[in-house]
mmCIF file of C-alpha atoms and ligand atoms in Angstrom:
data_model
loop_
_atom_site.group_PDB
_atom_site.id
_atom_site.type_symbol
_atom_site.label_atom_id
_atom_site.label_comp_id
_atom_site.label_asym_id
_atom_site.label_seq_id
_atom_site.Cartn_x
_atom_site.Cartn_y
_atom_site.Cartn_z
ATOM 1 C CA UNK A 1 7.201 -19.585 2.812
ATOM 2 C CA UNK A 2 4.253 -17.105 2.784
ATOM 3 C CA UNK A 3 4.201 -14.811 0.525
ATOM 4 C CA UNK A 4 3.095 -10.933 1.009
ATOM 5 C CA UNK A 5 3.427 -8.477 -1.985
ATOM 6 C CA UNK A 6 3.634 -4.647 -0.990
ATOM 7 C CA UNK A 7 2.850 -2.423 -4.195
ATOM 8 C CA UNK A 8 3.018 0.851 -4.368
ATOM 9 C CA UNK A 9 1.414 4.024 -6.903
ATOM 10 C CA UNK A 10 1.824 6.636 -8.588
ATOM 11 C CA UNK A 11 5.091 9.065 -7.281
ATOM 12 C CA UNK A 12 5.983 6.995 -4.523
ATOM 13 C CA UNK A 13 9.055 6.384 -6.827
ATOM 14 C CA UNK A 14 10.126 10.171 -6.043
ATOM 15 C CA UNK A 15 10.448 9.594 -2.415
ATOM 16 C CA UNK A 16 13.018 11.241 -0.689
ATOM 17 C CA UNK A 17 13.085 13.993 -3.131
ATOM 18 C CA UNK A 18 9.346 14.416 -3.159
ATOM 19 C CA UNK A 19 7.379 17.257 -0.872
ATOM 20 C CA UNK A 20 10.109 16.275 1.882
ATOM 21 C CA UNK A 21 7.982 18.678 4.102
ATOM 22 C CA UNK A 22 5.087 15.739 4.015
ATOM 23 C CA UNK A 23 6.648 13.011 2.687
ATOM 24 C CA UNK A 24 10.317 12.558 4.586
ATOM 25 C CA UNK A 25 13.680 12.299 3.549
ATOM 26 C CA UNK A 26 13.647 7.987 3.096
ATOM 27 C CA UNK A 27 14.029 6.515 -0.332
ATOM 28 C CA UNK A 28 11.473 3.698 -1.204
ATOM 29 C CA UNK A 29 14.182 1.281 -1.300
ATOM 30 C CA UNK A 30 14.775 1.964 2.348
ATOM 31 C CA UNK A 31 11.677 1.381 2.756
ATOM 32 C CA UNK A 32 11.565 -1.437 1.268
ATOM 33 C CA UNK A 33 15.019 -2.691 2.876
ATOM 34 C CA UNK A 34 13.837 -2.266 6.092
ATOM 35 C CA UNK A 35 10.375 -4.172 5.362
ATOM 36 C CA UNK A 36 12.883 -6.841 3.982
ATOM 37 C CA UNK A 37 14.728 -7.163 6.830
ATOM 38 C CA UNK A 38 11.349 -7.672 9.263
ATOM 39 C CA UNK A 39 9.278 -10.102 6.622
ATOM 40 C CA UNK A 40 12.898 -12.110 7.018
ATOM 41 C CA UNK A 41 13.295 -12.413 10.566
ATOM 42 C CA UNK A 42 9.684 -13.625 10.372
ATOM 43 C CA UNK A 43 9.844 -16.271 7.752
ATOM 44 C CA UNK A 44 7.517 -14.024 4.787
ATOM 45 C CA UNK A 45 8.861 -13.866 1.397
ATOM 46 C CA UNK A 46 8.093 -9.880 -0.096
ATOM 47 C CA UNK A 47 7.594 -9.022 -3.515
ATOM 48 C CA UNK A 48 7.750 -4.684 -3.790
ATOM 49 C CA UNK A 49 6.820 -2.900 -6.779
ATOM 50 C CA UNK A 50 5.982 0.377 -7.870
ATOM 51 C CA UNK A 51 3.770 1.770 -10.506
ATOM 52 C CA UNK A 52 2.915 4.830 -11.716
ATOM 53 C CA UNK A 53 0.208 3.227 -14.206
ATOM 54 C CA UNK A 54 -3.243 2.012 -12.550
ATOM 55 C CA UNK A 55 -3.734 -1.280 -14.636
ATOM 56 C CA UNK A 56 0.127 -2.247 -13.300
ATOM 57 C CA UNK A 57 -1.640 -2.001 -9.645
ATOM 58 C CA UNK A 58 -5.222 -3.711 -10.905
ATOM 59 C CA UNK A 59 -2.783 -6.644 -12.275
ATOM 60 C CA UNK A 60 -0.789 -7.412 -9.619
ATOM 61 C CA UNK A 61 -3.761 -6.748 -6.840
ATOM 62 C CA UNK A 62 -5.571 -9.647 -8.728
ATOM 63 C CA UNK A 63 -2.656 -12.250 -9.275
ATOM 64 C CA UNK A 64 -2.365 -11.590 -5.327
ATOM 65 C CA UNK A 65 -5.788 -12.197 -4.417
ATOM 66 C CA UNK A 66 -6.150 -15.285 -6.622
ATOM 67 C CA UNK A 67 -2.963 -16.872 -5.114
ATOM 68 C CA UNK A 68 -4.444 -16.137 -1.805
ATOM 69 C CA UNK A 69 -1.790 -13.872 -0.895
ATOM 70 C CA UNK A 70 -1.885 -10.745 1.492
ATOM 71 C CA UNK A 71 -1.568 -6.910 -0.184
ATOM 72 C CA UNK A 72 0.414 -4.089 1.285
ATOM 73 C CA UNK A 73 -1.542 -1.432 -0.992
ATOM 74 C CA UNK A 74 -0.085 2.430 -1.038
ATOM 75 C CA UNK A 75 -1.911 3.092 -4.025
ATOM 76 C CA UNK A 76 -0.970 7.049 -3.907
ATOM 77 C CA UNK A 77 -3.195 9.108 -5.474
ATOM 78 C CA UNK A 78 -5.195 6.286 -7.041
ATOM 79 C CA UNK A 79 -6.334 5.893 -3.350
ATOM 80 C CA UNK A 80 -8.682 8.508 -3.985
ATOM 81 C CA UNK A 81 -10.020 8.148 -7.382
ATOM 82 C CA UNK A 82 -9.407 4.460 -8.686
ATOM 83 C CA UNK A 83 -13.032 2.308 -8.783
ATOM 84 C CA UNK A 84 -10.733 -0.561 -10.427
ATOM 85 C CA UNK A 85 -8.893 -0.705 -7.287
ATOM 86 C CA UNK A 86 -11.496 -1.165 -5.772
ATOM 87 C CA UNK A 87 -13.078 -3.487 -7.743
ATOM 88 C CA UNK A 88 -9.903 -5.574 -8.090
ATOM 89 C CA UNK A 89 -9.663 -5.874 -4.677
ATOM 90 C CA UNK A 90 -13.356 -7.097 -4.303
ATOM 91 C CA UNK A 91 -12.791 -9.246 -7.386
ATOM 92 C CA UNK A 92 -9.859 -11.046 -6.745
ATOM 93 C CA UNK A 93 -10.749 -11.299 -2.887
ATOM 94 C CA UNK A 94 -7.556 -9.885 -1.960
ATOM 95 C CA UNK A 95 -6.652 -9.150 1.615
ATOM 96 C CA UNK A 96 -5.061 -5.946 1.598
ATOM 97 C CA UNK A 97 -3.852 -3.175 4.863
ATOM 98 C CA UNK A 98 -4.022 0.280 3.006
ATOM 99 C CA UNK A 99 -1.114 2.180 4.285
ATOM 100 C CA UNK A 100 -0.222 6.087 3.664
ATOM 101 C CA UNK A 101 3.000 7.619 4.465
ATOM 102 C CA UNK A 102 0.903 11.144 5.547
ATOM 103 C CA UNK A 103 -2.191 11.737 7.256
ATOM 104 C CA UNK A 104 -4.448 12.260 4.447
ATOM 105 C CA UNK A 105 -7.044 13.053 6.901
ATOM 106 C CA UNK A 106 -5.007 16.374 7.893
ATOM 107 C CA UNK A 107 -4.942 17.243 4.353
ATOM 108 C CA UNK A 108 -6.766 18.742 0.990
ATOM 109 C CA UNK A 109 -10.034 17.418 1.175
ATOM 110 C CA UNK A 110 -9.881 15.781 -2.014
ATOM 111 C CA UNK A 111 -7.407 13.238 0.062
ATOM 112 C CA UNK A 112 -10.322 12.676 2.457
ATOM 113 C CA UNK A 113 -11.783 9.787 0.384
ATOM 114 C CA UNK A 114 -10.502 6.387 -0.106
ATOM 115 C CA UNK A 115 -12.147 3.900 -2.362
ATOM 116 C CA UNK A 116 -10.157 1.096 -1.207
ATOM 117 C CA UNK A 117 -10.937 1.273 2.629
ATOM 118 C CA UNK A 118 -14.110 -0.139 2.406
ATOM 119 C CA UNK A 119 -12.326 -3.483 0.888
ATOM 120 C CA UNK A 120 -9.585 -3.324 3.174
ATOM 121 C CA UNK A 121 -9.052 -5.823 6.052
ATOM 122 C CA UNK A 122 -7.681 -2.436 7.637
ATOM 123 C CA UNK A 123 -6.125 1.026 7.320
ATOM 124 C CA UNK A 124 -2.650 2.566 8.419
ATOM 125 C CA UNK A 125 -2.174 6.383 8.055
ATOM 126 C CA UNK A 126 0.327 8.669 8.735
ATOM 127 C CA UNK A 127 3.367 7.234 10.329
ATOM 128 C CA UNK A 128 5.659 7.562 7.644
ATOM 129 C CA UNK A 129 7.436 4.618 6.614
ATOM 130 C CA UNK A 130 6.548 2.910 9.723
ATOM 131 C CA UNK A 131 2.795 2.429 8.291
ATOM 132 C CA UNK A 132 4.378 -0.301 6.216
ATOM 133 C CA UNK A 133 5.861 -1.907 9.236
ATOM 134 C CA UNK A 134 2.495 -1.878 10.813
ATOM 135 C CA UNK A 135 0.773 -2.752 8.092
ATOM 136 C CA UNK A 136 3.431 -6.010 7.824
ATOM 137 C CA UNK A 137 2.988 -6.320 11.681
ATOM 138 C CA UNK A 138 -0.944 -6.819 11.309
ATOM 139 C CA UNK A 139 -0.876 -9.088 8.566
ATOM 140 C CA UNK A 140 1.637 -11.120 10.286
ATOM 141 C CA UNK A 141 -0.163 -10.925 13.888
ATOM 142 C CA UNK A 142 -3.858 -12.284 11.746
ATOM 143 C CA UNK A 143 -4.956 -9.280 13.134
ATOM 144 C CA UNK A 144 -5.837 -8.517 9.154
ATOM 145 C CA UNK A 145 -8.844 -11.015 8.470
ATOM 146 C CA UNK A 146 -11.106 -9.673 6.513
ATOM 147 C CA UNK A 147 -11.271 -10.283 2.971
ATOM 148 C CA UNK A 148 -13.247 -8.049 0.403
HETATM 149 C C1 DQA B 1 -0.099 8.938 -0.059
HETATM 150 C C2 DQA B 1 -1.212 9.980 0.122
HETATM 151 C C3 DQA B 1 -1.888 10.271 -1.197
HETATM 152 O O1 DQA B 1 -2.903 11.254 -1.014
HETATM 153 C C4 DQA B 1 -0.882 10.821 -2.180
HETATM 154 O O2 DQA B 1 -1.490 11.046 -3.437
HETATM 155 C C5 DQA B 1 0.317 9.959 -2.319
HETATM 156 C C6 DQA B 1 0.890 9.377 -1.113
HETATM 157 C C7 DQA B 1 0.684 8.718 1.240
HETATM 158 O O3 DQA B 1 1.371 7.700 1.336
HETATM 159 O O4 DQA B 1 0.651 9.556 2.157
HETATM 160 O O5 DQA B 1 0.868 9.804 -3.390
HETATM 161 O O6 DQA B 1 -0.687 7.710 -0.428
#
């Protein structure tokens, strides 16, 4: 069974009590429930983590890209500032869908910048926990090809 590993950064742990205003009122275990219950209908295993420490995220982007295996990335705030993202993405050859919960684009400038789009097979912003089902969707449709 295919395997696809969704990891997420820094504060996505305080979902549901976090900036509910932005961020929603769902947990990241119903989140990840939900995901779950899609990847099983379609015959993908999930592994879902969170971190709040960058070299947790560089680690696990690079044992999925070695394996060969597809990256849900929401690296939070490390979207915006983390070159070893980056470069473990391009490293490992990883085939990751960025997803955000909000539309960083509508937001502080500061959110504008990704440094893991331009090594991402693709990018899903701003539908709330259904980026994550999209994200799955596109990896599962082989609409996500490109590698880093
Ligand atoms: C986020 C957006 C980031 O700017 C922020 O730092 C997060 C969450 C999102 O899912 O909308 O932690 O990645």
């Amino acid at each position: 069974m295919p395997t696809i590993h969704v990891l997420n950064g820094p504060n996505l742990n305080l979902l549901g009590i976090r900036e509910p205003a932005i961020y929603g009122s769902v947990t990241l275990a119903a989140i990840e429930s939900a995901l779950r219950a899609k990847a099983g209908t379609r015959g993908v295993d999930l592994t879902f983590r969170q971190s709040n420490h960058e070299g947790d995220l560089v680690q696990w982007i690079q044992d999925a890209g070695l394996a060969g295996e597809a990256v849900i990335l929401n690296a939070g705030a490390y979207t915006h500032t983390s070159i070893a993202i980056h470069d473990a993405i391009k490293g490992s050859g990883a085939r990751v869908v960025e997803v955000h919960l909000s539309n960083v684009h509508a937001r502080e400038s500061f959110r504008h910048h990704s440094h893991i789009s331009a090594v991402a097979a693709g990018v899903i912003v701003g539908f709330g926990p259904l980026s994550y089902e999209l994200a799955l969707e596109a990896l599962l449709s082989g609409a996500a090809q490109q590698k880093s």
